């Protein structure tokens, strides 16, 4: 009788072959609508998807939304209309490797590149001399921190979750090394550790208004440890704590509560 692992291996080969040839699922009507209402710009031969909606009349305020891992700009769909009632321009993009943007392989994905892509979009839209409000989540938080470090233009920053190495399960995540694409994307975890002083330091030294919107049930940034650390490191930041049942995606789990928290912050100065 063959060893069990040999039998498992023989069975896995045809199953893997079938899996690799399964076509991707069709897009839902909502996603098709989201894509059709956006467009693309080119950054170093890469096609980057973005949405840009003109909203409130009489306002000159602009907000750029930076999504998390492993999702896309569609994370903001439930608060999009509410934001257009407050801001003149509401803009979101899919980072390279995510959503409807290109996913080059092989490629060395980095937070630095994603920040440069955001800057490229700002220039593409002719907004590089205007004040920008950044609303970021998860992976996008680190991109926002890099943009803050560069300080190339005035920013008003709202972070859904700032990832401090050593706090939260994300910093201990181990990516599957047999998936090169996923592994290359997940290098941002190691980049957070390597460049902690740069990115946390940018938050600690800035005069830009900072705000955190936090869901206490978030498994990535557990309560109360994360909140205690955040307030200790960034005592000048304001904080909104949502209902106890809200977790890692408050903009989807509680769009009304999230939007109210963000607008209260924006309208406070």
mmCIF file of C-alpha atoms in Angstrom:
data_model
loop_
_atom_site.group_PDB
_atom_site.id
_atom_site.type_symbol
_atom_site.label_atom_id
_atom_site.label_comp_id
_atom_site.label_asym_id
_atom_site.label_seq_id
_atom_site.Cartn_x
_atom_site.Cartn_y
_atom_site.Cartn_z
ATOM 1 C CA UNK A 1 0.000 0.000 0.000
ATOM 2 C CA UNK A 2 1.339 3.374 -0.981
ATOM 3 C CA UNK A 3 2.055 5.958 1.678
ATOM 4 C CA UNK A 4 -0.954 8.164 2.375
ATOM 5 C CA UNK A 5 0.854 11.288 1.267
ATOM 6 C CA UNK A 6 1.567 9.748 -2.125
ATOM 7 C CA UNK A 7 -2.124 8.968 -2.575
ATOM 8 C CA UNK A 8 -3.065 12.507 -1.539
ATOM 9 C CA UNK A 9 -0.523 13.858 -3.998
ATOM 10 C CA UNK A 10 -1.862 11.775 -6.861
ATOM 11 C CA UNK A 11 -5.385 12.952 -6.111
ATOM 12 C CA UNK A 12 -4.345 16.596 -5.753
ATOM 13 C CA UNK A 13 -2.730 16.849 -9.179
ATOM 14 C CA UNK A 14 -5.920 16.437 -11.258
ATOM 15 C CA UNK A 15 -7.912 18.553 -8.781
ATOM 16 C CA UNK A 16 -5.354 21.352 -9.083
ATOM 17 C CA UNK A 17 -5.424 21.086 -12.862
ATOM 18 C CA UNK A 18 -9.204 21.447 -12.854
ATOM 19 C CA UNK A 19 -9.025 24.410 -10.452
ATOM 20 C CA UNK A 20 -6.478 26.272 -12.586
ATOM 21 C CA UNK A 21 -8.726 25.977 -15.622
ATOM 22 C CA UNK A 22 -11.911 27.154 -13.945
ATOM 23 C CA UNK A 23 -12.865 30.483 -15.548
ATOM 24 C CA UNK A 24 -13.245 33.439 -13.191
ATOM 25 C CA UNK A 25 -16.814 34.080 -12.016
ATOM 26 C CA UNK A 26 -18.912 36.571 -13.907
ATOM 27 C CA UNK A 27 -19.131 40.040 -12.459
ATOM 28 C CA UNK A 28 -22.317 40.940 -10.636
ATOM 29 C CA UNK A 29 -24.497 43.749 -12.051
ATOM 30 C CA UNK A 30 -23.297 45.978 -9.206
ATOM 31 C CA UNK A 31 -19.638 45.427 -10.101
ATOM 32 C CA UNK A 32 -20.325 45.901 -13.796
ATOM 33 C CA UNK A 33 -21.992 49.205 -12.970
ATOM 34 C CA UNK A 34 -19.066 50.219 -10.752
ATOM 35 C CA UNK A 35 -16.576 49.500 -13.538
ATOM 36 C CA UNK A 36 -18.616 51.244 -16.224
ATOM 37 C CA UNK A 37 -18.830 54.405 -14.124
ATOM 38 C CA UNK A 38 -15.043 54.603 -13.834
ATOM 39 C CA UNK A 39 -12.078 54.921 -16.143
ATOM 40 C CA UNK A 40 -8.358 54.235 -16.432
ATOM 41 C CA UNK A 41 -5.125 56.153 -16.434
ATOM 42 C CA UNK A 42 -1.668 54.814 -17.224
ATOM 43 C CA UNK A 43 1.145 54.610 -14.732
ATOM 44 C CA UNK A 44 4.377 53.159 -16.192
ATOM 45 C CA UNK A 45 2.491 51.040 -18.747
ATOM 46 C CA UNK A 46 0.051 49.809 -16.084
ATOM 47 C CA UNK A 47 -3.659 50.491 -16.474
ATOM 48 C CA UNK A 48 -5.037 51.794 -13.183
ATOM 49 C CA UNK A 49 -8.794 51.873 -12.601
ATOM 50 C CA UNK A 50 -10.336 54.827 -10.794
ATOM 51 C CA UNK A 51 -13.683 56.510 -10.175
ATOM 52 C CA UNK A 52 -14.115 60.264 -10.020
ATOM 53 C CA UNK A 53 -17.527 61.688 -9.140
ATOM 54 C CA UNK A 54 -18.469 65.347 -8.999
ATOM 55 C CA UNK A 55 -20.661 65.996 -6.011
ATOM 56 C CA UNK A 56 -21.645 68.880 -3.767
ATOM 57 C CA UNK A 57 -22.250 72.231 -5.454
ATOM 58 C CA UNK A 58 -20.463 75.109 -3.765
ATOM 59 C CA UNK A 59 -17.799 72.918 -2.158
ATOM 60 C CA UNK A 60 -14.199 72.767 -3.322
ATOM 61 C CA UNK A 61 -13.231 69.889 -1.015
ATOM 62 C CA UNK A 62 -11.731 66.735 -2.513
ATOM 63 C CA UNK A 63 -11.486 63.289 -0.938
ATOM 64 C CA UNK A 64 -9.441 60.354 -2.222
ATOM 65 C CA UNK A 65 -10.320 56.898 -0.900
ATOM 66 C CA UNK A 66 -7.597 54.258 -0.447
ATOM 67 C CA UNK A 67 -8.849 50.684 -0.106
ATOM 68 C CA UNK A 68 -7.459 47.794 1.914
ATOM 69 C CA UNK A 69 -6.207 44.252 1.331
ATOM 70 C CA UNK A 70 -7.330 42.113 -0.443
ATOM 71 C CA UNK A 71 -10.181 44.140 -1.876
ATOM 72 C CA UNK A 72 -10.716 47.173 -4.136
ATOM 73 C CA UNK A 73 -12.338 50.573 -4.491
ATOM 74 C CA UNK A 74 -15.721 48.849 -4.351
ATOM 75 C CA UNK A 75 -15.265 48.793 -0.564
ATOM 76 C CA UNK A 76 -16.532 52.389 -0.605
ATOM 77 C CA UNK A 77 -19.748 51.729 -2.533
ATOM 78 C CA UNK A 78 -22.096 52.094 0.457
ATOM 79 C CA UNK A 79 -20.842 55.542 1.427
ATOM 80 C CA UNK A 80 -20.123 56.900 -2.063
ATOM 81 C CA UNK A 81 -23.381 58.789 -2.454
ATOM 82 C CA UNK A 82 -23.127 60.201 1.062
ATOM 83 C CA UNK A 83 -19.634 61.506 0.338
ATOM 84 C CA UNK A 84 -20.762 63.185 -2.889
ATOM 85 C CA UNK A 85 -23.265 65.190 -0.860
ATOM 86 C CA UNK A 86 -20.382 66.700 1.143
ATOM 87 C CA UNK A 87 -17.402 66.817 -1.249
ATOM 88 C CA UNK A 88 -16.983 68.447 -4.633
ATOM 89 C CA UNK A 89 -14.892 65.507 -5.880
ATOM 90 C CA UNK A 90 -14.951 61.921 -4.600
ATOM 91 C CA UNK A 91 -12.153 59.804 -6.051
ATOM 92 C CA UNK A 92 -11.119 56.199 -5.527
ATOM 93 C CA UNK A 93 -8.696 53.889 -7.298
ATOM 94 C CA UNK A 94 -7.812 50.227 -7.420
ATOM 95 C CA UNK A 95 -4.168 49.800 -6.478
ATOM 96 C CA UNK A 96 -2.052 47.919 -8.993
ATOM 97 C CA UNK A 97 -2.615 44.211 -8.376
ATOM 98 C CA UNK A 98 -6.176 44.773 -7.123
ATOM 99 C CA UNK A 99 -9.688 45.130 -8.506
ATOM 100 C CA UNK A 100 -9.933 46.271 -12.118
ATOM 101 C CA UNK A 101 -6.346 47.542 -12.285
ATOM 102 C CA UNK A 102 -3.562 45.591 -13.984
ATOM 103 C CA UNK A 103 -1.984 42.694 -12.109
ATOM 104 C CA UNK A 104 1.505 42.319 -13.618
ATOM 105 C CA UNK A 105 3.397 39.076 -12.985
ATOM 106 C CA UNK A 106 6.152 38.832 -12.001
ATOM 107 C CA UNK A 107 6.228 42.178 -10.232
ATOM 108 C CA UNK A 108 7.699 43.614 -7.058
ATOM 109 C CA UNK A 109 4.671 45.180 -5.409
ATOM 110 C CA UNK A 110 5.416 47.820 -2.816
ATOM 111 C CA UNK A 111 3.750 50.494 -0.721
ATOM 112 C CA UNK A 112 6.136 53.020 -2.288
ATOM 113 C CA UNK A 113 4.850 52.177 -5.762
ATOM 114 C CA UNK A 114 1.219 52.408 -4.668
ATOM 115 C CA UNK A 115 1.861 55.846 -3.166
ATOM 116 C CA UNK A 116 3.465 56.958 -6.427
ATOM 117 C CA UNK A 117 0.414 55.692 -8.307
ATOM 118 C CA UNK A 118 -1.830 57.850 -6.089
ATOM 119 C CA UNK A 119 0.405 60.829 -6.827
ATOM 120 C CA UNK A 120 0.202 59.970 -10.532
ATOM 121 C CA UNK A 121 -3.589 59.955 -10.371
ATOM 122 C CA UNK A 122 -3.589 63.319 -8.592
ATOM 123 C CA UNK A 123 -1.422 64.785 -11.357
ATOM 124 C CA UNK A 124 -3.531 63.105 -14.039
ATOM 125 C CA UNK A 125 -6.624 64.803 -12.631
ATOM 126 C CA UNK A 126 -4.858 68.158 -12.290
ATOM 127 C CA UNK A 127 -5.265 68.267 -8.514
ATOM 128 C CA UNK A 128 -1.617 68.417 -7.453
ATOM 129 C CA UNK A 129 -1.876 71.997 -6.158
ATOM 130 C CA UNK A 130 -5.061 71.466 -4.166
ATOM 131 C CA UNK A 131 -5.654 70.244 -0.646
ATOM 132 C CA UNK A 132 -6.582 66.576 -0.556
ATOM 133 C CA UNK A 133 -8.523 64.699 2.116
ATOM 134 C CA UNK A 134 -7.396 61.074 2.377
ATOM 135 C CA UNK A 135 -9.742 58.394 3.689
ATOM 136 C CA UNK A 136 -7.899 55.097 3.990
ATOM 137 C CA UNK A 137 -8.428 51.552 5.193
ATOM 138 C CA UNK A 138 -6.061 48.701 6.119
ATOM 139 C CA UNK A 139 -3.448 48.400 3.311
ATOM 140 C CA UNK A 140 -4.429 51.886 2.195
ATOM 141 C CA UNK A 141 -3.463 53.254 5.609
ATOM 142 C CA UNK A 142 0.173 52.457 4.944
ATOM 143 C CA UNK A 143 -0.045 54.065 1.507
ATOM 144 C CA UNK A 144 -1.500 57.158 3.214
ATOM 145 C CA UNK A 145 1.354 57.139 5.729
ATOM 146 C CA UNK A 146 3.899 57.087 2.902
ATOM 147 C CA UNK A 147 2.123 59.997 1.214
ATOM 148 C CA UNK A 148 2.155 61.842 4.524
ATOM 149 C CA UNK A 149 5.890 61.187 4.870
ATOM 150 C CA UNK A 150 6.528 62.669 1.429
ATOM 151 C CA UNK A 151 4.500 65.783 2.341
ATOM 152 C CA UNK A 152 4.245 66.855 -1.279
ATOM 153 C CA UNK A 153 0.934 68.619 -0.736
ATOM 154 C CA UNK A 154 -1.467 69.515 2.076
ATOM 155 C CA UNK A 155 -3.354 66.515 3.389
ATOM 156 C CA UNK A 156 -6.165 65.911 5.830
ATOM 157 C CA UNK A 157 -5.961 62.303 6.913
ATOM 158 C CA UNK A 158 -8.576 59.892 8.252
ATOM 159 C CA UNK A 159 -7.361 56.390 8.951
ATOM 160 C CA UNK A 160 -9.725 53.511 9.490
ATOM 161 C CA UNK A 161 -6.964 51.318 10.881
ATOM 162 C CA UNK A 162 -3.314 52.179 11.328
ATOM 163 C CA UNK A 163 -1.226 49.012 11.403
ATOM 164 C CA UNK A 164 1.499 49.171 14.030
ATOM 165 C CA UNK A 165 3.876 46.177 13.782
ATOM 166 C CA UNK A 166 3.434 43.991 16.818
ATOM 167 C CA UNK A 167 -0.216 44.931 17.290
ATOM 168 C CA UNK A 168 -2.839 42.935 15.451
ATOM 169 C CA UNK A 169 -2.837 39.567 13.752
ATOM 170 C CA UNK A 170 -1.924 41.021 10.352
ATOM 171 C CA UNK A 171 1.666 41.566 11.461
ATOM 172 C CA UNK A 172 1.977 37.831 12.214
ATOM 173 C CA UNK A 173 0.329 36.563 9.031
ATOM 174 C CA UNK A 174 2.293 33.988 7.051
ATOM 175 C CA UNK A 175 1.597 34.085 3.287
ATOM 176 C CA UNK A 176 1.541 30.863 1.262
ATOM 177 C CA UNK A 177 4.854 30.790 -0.581
ATOM 178 C CA UNK A 178 3.543 28.544 -3.358
ATOM 179 C CA UNK A 179 1.403 31.385 -4.693
ATOM 180 C CA UNK A 180 3.943 33.837 -6.056
ATOM 181 C CA UNK A 181 1.431 36.521 -6.957
ATOM 182 C CA UNK A 182 -0.200 36.525 -3.513
ATOM 183 C CA UNK A 183 3.184 36.315 -1.843
ATOM 184 C CA UNK A 184 4.458 39.333 -3.795
ATOM 185 C CA UNK A 185 1.378 41.371 -2.798
ATOM 186 C CA UNK A 186 1.707 40.331 0.843
ATOM 187 C CA UNK A 187 5.227 41.713 1.047
ATOM 188 C CA UNK A 188 3.602 44.863 2.400
ATOM 189 C CA UNK A 189 3.514 43.117 5.791
ATOM 190 C CA UNK A 190 7.299 42.861 5.835
ATOM 191 C CA UNK A 191 7.551 46.394 4.457
ATOM 192 C CA UNK A 192 5.515 47.657 7.401
ATOM 193 C CA UNK A 193 7.988 46.114 9.796
ATOM 194 C CA UNK A 194 11.055 47.304 7.891
ATOM 195 C CA UNK A 195 9.826 50.877 7.488
ATOM 196 C CA UNK A 196 7.974 51.225 10.777
ATOM 197 C CA UNK A 197 9.975 54.253 11.887
ATOM 198 C CA UNK A 198 9.331 56.011 8.579
ATOM 199 C CA UNK A 199 5.582 55.430 8.508
ATOM 200 C CA UNK A 200 4.658 55.650 12.175
ATOM 201 C CA UNK A 201 7.087 58.541 12.473
ATOM 202 C CA UNK A 202 5.195 60.379 9.742
ATOM 203 C CA UNK A 203 2.049 60.199 11.865
ATOM 204 C CA UNK A 204 3.818 61.192 15.068
ATOM 205 C CA UNK A 205 5.492 64.261 13.609
ATOM 206 C CA UNK A 206 2.759 65.655 11.367
ATOM 207 C CA UNK A 207 0.603 68.710 11.979
ATOM 208 C CA UNK A 208 -2.046 67.285 9.638
ATOM 209 C CA UNK A 209 -5.373 66.530 11.383
ATOM 210 C CA UNK A 210 -5.668 62.801 12.064
ATOM 211 C CA UNK A 211 -8.716 60.727 12.891
ATOM 212 C CA UNK A 212 -9.286 57.028 13.562
ATOM 213 C CA UNK A 213 -12.608 55.255 13.003
ATOM 214 C CA UNK A 214 -12.546 51.979 14.902
ATOM 215 C CA UNK A 215 -14.739 48.898 15.167
ATOM 216 C CA UNK A 216 -14.197 47.213 18.565
ATOM 217 C CA UNK A 217 -14.815 43.727 17.163
ATOM 218 C CA UNK A 218 -11.951 44.043 14.687
ATOM 219 C CA UNK A 219 -9.908 40.798 14.864
ATOM 220 C CA UNK A 220 -6.916 42.386 13.110
ATOM 221 C CA UNK A 221 -6.586 45.173 15.674
ATOM 222 C CA UNK A 222 -8.046 43.665 18.863
ATOM 223 C CA UNK A 223 -9.805 45.742 21.459
ATOM 224 C CA UNK A 224 -8.718 47.247 23.812
ATOM 225 C CA UNK A 225 -4.998 46.699 23.143
ATOM 226 C CA UNK A 226 -4.918 48.372 19.753
ATOM 227 C CA UNK A 227 -6.893 51.413 20.836
ATOM 228 C CA UNK A 228 -4.677 51.865 23.893
ATOM 229 C CA UNK A 229 -1.550 51.696 21.730
ATOM 230 C CA UNK A 230 -2.962 54.088 19.151
ATOM 231 C CA UNK A 231 -3.886 56.711 21.744
ATOM 232 C CA UNK A 232 -0.492 56.361 23.397
ATOM 233 C CA UNK A 233 1.474 56.771 20.162
ATOM 234 C CA UNK A 234 -0.815 59.422 18.605
ATOM 235 C CA UNK A 235 -2.426 61.382 21.458
ATOM 236 C CA UNK A 236 -3.167 64.316 19.107
ATOM 237 C CA UNK A 237 -5.428 62.167 16.898
ATOM 238 C CA UNK A 238 -9.171 62.159 17.432
ATOM 239 C CA UNK A 239 -10.990 58.806 17.561
ATOM 240 C CA UNK A 240 -14.483 57.535 16.771
ATOM 241 C CA UNK A 241 -15.403 54.161 18.281
ATOM 242 C CA UNK A 242 -18.387 52.522 16.601
ATOM 243 C CA UNK A 243 -20.858 50.041 18.087
ATOM 244 C CA UNK A 244 -19.490 46.924 19.765
ATOM 245 C CA UNK A 245 -20.529 44.594 16.935
ATOM 246 C CA UNK A 246 -18.618 46.509 14.213
ATOM 247 C CA UNK A 247 -15.507 44.764 12.964
ATOM 248 C CA UNK A 248 -12.811 45.338 10.323
ATOM 249 C CA UNK A 249 -14.960 46.822 7.528
ATOM 250 C CA UNK A 250 -17.047 49.557 9.201
ATOM 251 C CA UNK A 251 -17.731 51.345 5.926
ATOM 252 C CA UNK A 252 -19.596 48.199 4.818
ATOM 253 C CA UNK A 253 -20.884 46.954 8.173
ATOM 254 C CA UNK A 254 -22.209 50.293 9.419
ATOM 255 C CA UNK A 255 -22.106 52.790 6.545
ATOM 256 C CA UNK A 256 -24.354 55.303 8.309
ATOM 257 C CA UNK A 257 -22.384 55.275 11.548
ATOM 258 C CA UNK A 258 -19.119 55.376 9.663
ATOM 259 C CA UNK A 259 -20.172 58.234 7.404
ATOM 260 C CA UNK A 260 -21.449 60.271 10.354
ATOM 261 C CA UNK A 261 -18.174 59.751 12.202
ATOM 262 C CA UNK A 262 -16.138 60.841 9.197
ATOM 263 C CA UNK A 263 -18.250 63.886 8.393
ATOM 264 C CA UNK A 264 -18.177 65.010 12.023
ATOM 265 C CA UNK A 265 -14.387 64.930 11.803
ATOM 266 C CA UNK A 266 -14.261 66.772 8.480
ATOM 267 C CA UNK A 267 -16.725 69.418 9.615
ATOM 268 C CA UNK A 268 -14.818 70.085 12.848
ATOM 269 C CA UNK A 269 -12.242 72.353 11.212
#
